[in-house]
Coordinates of C-alpha atoms and ligand atoms in Angstrom, one line a residue:
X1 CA 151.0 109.0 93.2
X2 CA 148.7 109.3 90.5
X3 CA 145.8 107.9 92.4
X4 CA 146.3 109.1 95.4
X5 CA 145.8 113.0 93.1
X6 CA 142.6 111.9 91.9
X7 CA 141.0 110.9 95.3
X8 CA 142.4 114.0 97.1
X9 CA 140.3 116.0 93.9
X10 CA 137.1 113.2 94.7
X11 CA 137.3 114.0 98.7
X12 CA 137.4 118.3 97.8
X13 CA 134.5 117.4 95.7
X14 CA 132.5 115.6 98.7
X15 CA 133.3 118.2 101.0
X16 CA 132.7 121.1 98.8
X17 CA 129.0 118.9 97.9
X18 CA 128.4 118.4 101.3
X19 CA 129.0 121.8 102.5
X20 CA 127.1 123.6 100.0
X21 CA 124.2 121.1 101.3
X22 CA 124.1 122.5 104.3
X23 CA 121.1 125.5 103.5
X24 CA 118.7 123.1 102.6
X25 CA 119.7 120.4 105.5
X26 CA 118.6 123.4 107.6
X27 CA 116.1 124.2 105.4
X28 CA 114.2 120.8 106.2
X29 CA 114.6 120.5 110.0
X30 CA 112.9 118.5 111.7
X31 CA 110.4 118.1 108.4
X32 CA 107.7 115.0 108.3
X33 CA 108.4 113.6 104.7
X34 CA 105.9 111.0 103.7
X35 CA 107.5 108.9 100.6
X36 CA 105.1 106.8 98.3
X37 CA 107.5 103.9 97.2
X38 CA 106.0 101.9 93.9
X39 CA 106.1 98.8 93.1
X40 CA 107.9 99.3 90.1
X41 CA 110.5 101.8 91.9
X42 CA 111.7 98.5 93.9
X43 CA 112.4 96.2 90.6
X44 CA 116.6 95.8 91.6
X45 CA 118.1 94.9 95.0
X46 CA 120.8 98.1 93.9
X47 CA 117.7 100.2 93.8
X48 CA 116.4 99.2 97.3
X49 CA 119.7 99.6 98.8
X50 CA 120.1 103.1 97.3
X51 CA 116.2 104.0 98.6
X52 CA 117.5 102.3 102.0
X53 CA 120.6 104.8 102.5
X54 CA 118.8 107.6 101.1
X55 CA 116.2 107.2 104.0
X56 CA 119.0 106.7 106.2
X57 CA 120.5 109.8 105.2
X58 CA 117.1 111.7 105.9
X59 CA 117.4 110.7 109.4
X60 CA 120.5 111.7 110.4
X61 CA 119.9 114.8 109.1
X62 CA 117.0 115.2 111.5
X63 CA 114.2 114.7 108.6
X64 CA 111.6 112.3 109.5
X65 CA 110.9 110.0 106.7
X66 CA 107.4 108.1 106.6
X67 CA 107.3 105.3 103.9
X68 CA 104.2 104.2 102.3
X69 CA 104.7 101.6 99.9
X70 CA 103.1 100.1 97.1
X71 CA 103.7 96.3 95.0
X72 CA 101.2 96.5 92.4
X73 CA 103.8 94.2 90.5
X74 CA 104.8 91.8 93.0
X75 CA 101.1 90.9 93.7
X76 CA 100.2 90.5 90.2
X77 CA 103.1 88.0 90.3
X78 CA 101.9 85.8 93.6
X79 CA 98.1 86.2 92.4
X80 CA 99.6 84.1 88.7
X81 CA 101.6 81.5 90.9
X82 CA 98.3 80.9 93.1
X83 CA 96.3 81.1 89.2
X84 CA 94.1 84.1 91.1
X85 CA 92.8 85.9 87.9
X86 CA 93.1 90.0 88.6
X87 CA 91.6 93.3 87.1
X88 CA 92.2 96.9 87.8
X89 CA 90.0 99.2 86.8
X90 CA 90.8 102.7 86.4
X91 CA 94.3 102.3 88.5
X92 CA 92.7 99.9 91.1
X93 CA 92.4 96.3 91.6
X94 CA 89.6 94.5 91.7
X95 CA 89.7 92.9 95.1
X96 CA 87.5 89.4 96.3
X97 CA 88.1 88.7 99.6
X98 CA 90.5 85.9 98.0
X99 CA 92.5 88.2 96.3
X100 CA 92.9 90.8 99.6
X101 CA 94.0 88.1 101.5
X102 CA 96.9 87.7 99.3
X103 CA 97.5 91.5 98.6
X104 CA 97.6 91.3 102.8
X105 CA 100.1 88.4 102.6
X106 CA 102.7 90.1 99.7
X107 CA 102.3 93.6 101.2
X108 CA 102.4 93.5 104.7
X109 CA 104.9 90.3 104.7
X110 CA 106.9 90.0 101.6
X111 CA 107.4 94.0 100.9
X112 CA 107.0 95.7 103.8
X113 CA 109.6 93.5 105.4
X114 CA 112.0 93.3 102.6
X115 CA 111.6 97.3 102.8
X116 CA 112.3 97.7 106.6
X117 CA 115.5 95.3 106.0
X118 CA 116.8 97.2 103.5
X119 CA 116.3 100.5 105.7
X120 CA 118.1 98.4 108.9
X121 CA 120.9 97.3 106.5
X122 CA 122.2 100.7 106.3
X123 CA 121.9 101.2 110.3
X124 CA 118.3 103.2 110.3
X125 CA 115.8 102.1 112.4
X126 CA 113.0 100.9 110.5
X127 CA 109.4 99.6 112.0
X128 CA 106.7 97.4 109.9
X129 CA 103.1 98.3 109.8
X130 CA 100.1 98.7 107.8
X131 CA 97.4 100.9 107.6
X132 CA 95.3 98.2 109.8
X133 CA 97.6 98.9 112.9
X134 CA 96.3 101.0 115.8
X135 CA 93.6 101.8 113.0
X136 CA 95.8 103.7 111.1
X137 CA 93.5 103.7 108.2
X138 CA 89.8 103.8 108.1
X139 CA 88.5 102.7 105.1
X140 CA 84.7 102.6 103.1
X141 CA 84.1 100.6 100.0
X142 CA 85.2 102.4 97.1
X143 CA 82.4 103.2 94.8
X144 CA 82.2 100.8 91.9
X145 CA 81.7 97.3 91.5
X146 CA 85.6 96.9 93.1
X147 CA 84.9 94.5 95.6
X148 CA 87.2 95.0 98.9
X149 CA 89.0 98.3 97.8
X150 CA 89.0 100.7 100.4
X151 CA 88.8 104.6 100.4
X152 CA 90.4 105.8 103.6
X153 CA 87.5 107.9 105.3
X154 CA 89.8 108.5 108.6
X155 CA 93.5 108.5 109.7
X156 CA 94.8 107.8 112.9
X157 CA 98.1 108.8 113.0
X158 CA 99.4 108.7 116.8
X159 CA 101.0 105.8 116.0
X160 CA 103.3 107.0 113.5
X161 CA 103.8 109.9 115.2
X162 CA 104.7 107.9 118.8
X163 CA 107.0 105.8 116.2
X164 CA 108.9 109.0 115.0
X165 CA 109.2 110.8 117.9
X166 CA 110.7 107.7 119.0
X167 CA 113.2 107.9 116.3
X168 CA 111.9 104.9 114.0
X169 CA 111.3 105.4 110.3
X170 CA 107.8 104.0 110.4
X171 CA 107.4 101.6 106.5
X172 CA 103.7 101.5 105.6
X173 CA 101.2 98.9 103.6
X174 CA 98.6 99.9 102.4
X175 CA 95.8 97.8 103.9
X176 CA 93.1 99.8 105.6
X177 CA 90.3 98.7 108.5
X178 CA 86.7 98.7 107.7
X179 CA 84.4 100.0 110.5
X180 CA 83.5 95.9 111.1
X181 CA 87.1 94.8 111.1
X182 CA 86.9 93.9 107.7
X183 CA 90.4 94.6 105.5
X184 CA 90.7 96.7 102.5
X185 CA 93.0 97.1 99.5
X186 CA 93.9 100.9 99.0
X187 CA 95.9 101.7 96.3
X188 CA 99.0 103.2 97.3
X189 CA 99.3 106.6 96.2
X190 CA 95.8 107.0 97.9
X191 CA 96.9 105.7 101.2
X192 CA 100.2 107.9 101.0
X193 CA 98.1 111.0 100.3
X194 CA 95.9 110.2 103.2
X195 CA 98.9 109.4 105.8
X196 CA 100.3 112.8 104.5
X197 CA 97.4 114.5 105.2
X198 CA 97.0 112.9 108.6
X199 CA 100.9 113.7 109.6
X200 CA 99.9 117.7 108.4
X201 CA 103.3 116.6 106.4
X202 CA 105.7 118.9 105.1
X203 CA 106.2 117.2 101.8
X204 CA 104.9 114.1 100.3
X205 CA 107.0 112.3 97.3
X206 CA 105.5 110.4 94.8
X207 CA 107.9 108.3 93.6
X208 CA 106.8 107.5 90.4
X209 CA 108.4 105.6 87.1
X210 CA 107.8 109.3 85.0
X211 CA 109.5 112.4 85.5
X212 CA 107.3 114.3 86.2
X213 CA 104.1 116.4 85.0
X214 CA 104.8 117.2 81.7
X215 CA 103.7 120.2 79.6
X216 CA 101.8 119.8 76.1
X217 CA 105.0 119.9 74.6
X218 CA 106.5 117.1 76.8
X219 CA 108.5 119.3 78.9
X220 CA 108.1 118.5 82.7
X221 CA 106.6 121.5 84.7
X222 CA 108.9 122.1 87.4
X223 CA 106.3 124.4 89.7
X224 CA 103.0 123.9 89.4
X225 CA 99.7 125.3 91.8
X226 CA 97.0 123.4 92.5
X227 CA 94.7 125.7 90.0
X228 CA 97.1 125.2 87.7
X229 CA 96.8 121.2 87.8
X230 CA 93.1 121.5 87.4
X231 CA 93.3 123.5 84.7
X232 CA 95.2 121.1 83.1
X233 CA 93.1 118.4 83.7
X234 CA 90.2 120.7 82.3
X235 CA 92.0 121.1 79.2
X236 CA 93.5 117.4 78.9
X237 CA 96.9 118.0 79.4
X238 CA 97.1 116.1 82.1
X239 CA 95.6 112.5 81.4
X240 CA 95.6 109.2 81.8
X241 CA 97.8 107.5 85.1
X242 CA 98.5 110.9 85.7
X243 CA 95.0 111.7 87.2
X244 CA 95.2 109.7 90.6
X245 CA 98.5 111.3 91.3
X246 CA 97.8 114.9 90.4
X247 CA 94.5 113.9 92.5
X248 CA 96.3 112.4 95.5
X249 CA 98.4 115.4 95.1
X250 CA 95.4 117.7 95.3
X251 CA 93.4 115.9 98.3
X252 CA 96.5 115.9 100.1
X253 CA 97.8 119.8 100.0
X254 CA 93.8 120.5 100.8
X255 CA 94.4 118.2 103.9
X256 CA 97.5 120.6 104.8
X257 CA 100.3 118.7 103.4
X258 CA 102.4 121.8 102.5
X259 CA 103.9 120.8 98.7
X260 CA 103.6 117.6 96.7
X261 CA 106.5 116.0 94.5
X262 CA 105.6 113.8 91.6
X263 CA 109.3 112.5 90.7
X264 CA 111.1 109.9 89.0
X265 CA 111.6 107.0 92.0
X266 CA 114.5 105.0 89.3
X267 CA 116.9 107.7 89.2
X268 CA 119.6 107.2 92.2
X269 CA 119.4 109.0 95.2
X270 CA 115.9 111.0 93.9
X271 CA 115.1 111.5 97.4
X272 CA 118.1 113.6 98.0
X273 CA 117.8 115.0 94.6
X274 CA 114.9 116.6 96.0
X275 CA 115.5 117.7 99.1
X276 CA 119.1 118.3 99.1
X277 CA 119.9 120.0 95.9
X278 CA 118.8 123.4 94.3
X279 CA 119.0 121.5 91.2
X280 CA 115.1 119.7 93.0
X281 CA 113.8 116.9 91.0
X282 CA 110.2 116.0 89.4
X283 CA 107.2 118.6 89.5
X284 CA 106.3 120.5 92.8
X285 CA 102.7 121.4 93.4
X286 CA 101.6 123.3 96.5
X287 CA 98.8 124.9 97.2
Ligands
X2W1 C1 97.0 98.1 95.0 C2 97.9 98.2 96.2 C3 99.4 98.1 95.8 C4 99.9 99.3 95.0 C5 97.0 96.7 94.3 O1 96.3 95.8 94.7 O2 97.9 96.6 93.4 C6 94.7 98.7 94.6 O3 94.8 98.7 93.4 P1 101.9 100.1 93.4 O4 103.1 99.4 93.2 O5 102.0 101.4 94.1 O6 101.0 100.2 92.1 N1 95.7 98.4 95.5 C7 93.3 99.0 95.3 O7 99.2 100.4 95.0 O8 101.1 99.1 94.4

């Protein structure tokens, strides 16, 4: 009797929650979401499942999630078993042609499947590429002494779009396509910015392992504008591994991605946090 008390007040709950998410459901329709997923944001198989269903989620709702994913982590693991010494240099790795060949290898086989599993587990349809496929990513050498890192230069994007209209959630790896057909390591966040900016997306997430950008005082700034973050930067508030995302975030709303989202990718269900809740998550920057 007891029980069955407490799960009628549980089930009110859900309905009431999933009612009052209605506005921003709507809100959302039909939205292109591009979703940076780190390495570090994938450390538990709980975590992955919860990312998985969240994505899931976004697509029945008729919200079009595009994943970009990252592995700094899991590389720096494979390049120790294989006794590959590595370097990054201000966020990025130092890439022979050795080490992109495993970086290809642990992205676009280990992770990106392991990703587009997850996202089938929980009955989405989820397709495997990387940024090489149907030159998706055009790439330079980065400046620098950096080897085979690439700066993407120009995006192709009718394949994603082809694989959203056909109802896929398209899972991305950041490899990019040199002019000769040579591959290139791009560091995540960088190839998520420039997908974004290809798609003209709505919103791109950074899923980050910070909450946010915080404030001299440590406080995370809920709203920001993009003068705002550079005069931030200007006055070193903002510092450090902060930079590259406040400066994907930048390059990206000047390609016409419409707001940015650097955001805590460990707490559960961030995504819907975000885009389901008044409550929003992280720090928003648009334009
Ligand atoms: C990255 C690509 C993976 C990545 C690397 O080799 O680690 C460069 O540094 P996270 O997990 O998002 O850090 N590429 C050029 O960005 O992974």
């Amino acid at each position: 009797m007891e029980k069955s008390k407490a799960m009628k007040r549980d089930s009110i709950a859900t309905a009431r929650l999933l009612s009052e998410a209605l506005p921003n459901i709507q809100r959302h329709d039909g939205a292109i979401i591009v979703i940076k997923l780190g390495g570090h944001a994938m450390s538990s198989p709980e975590a992955m499942k919860s990312f998985a269903r969240d994505m899931v989620m976004l697509r029945q709702c008729n919200i079009k999630p595009v994943i970009v994913h990252g592995g700094g982590p899991m590389i720096n693991a494979m390049l120790e078993k294989l006794e590959i010494p590595t370097e990054f240099v201000n966020g990025k790795r130092i890439s022979t042609p050795e080490t992109v060949d495993v970086v290809e290898m642990v992205l676009s086989g280990k992770v990106n499947k392991s990703i587009v599993s997850a996202i089938n587990g929980q009955g989405g349809r989820a397709v495997g590429l990387s940024g090489k496929d149907a030159n998706l990513l055009v790439c330079e050498q980065a400046a620098g002494d950096l080897g085979m890192v690439g700066d993407p230069v120009a995006v192709n994007a009718k394949v994603v779009f082809s694989l959203i209209e056909s109802g896929f959630i398209p899972v991305i790896a950041p490899l990019g396509t040199g002019k000769n057909g040579e591959t290139f390591n791009v560091n995540g966040d960088t190839a998520a910015g420039a997908i974004a900016g290809g798609l003209k997306a709505n919103r791109l997430l950074l899923l980050t392992d910070v909450s946010g950008v915080k404030d001299a005082d440590g406080d995370v700034l809920t709203n920001l504008s993009a003068e705002q973050v550079s005069d931030l930067t200007d006055k070193g508030v903002i510092s450090g591994g902060m930079i590259p995302k406040t400066q994907t975030a930048l390059d990206a709303i000047n390609d016409g991605v419409r707001a940015v989202v650097i955001m805590d990718g460990r707490m559960a269900n961030a995504c819907l946090l975000e885009l389901f809740t008044d409550y929003g998550a992280g720090s928003m920057i648009r334009a």
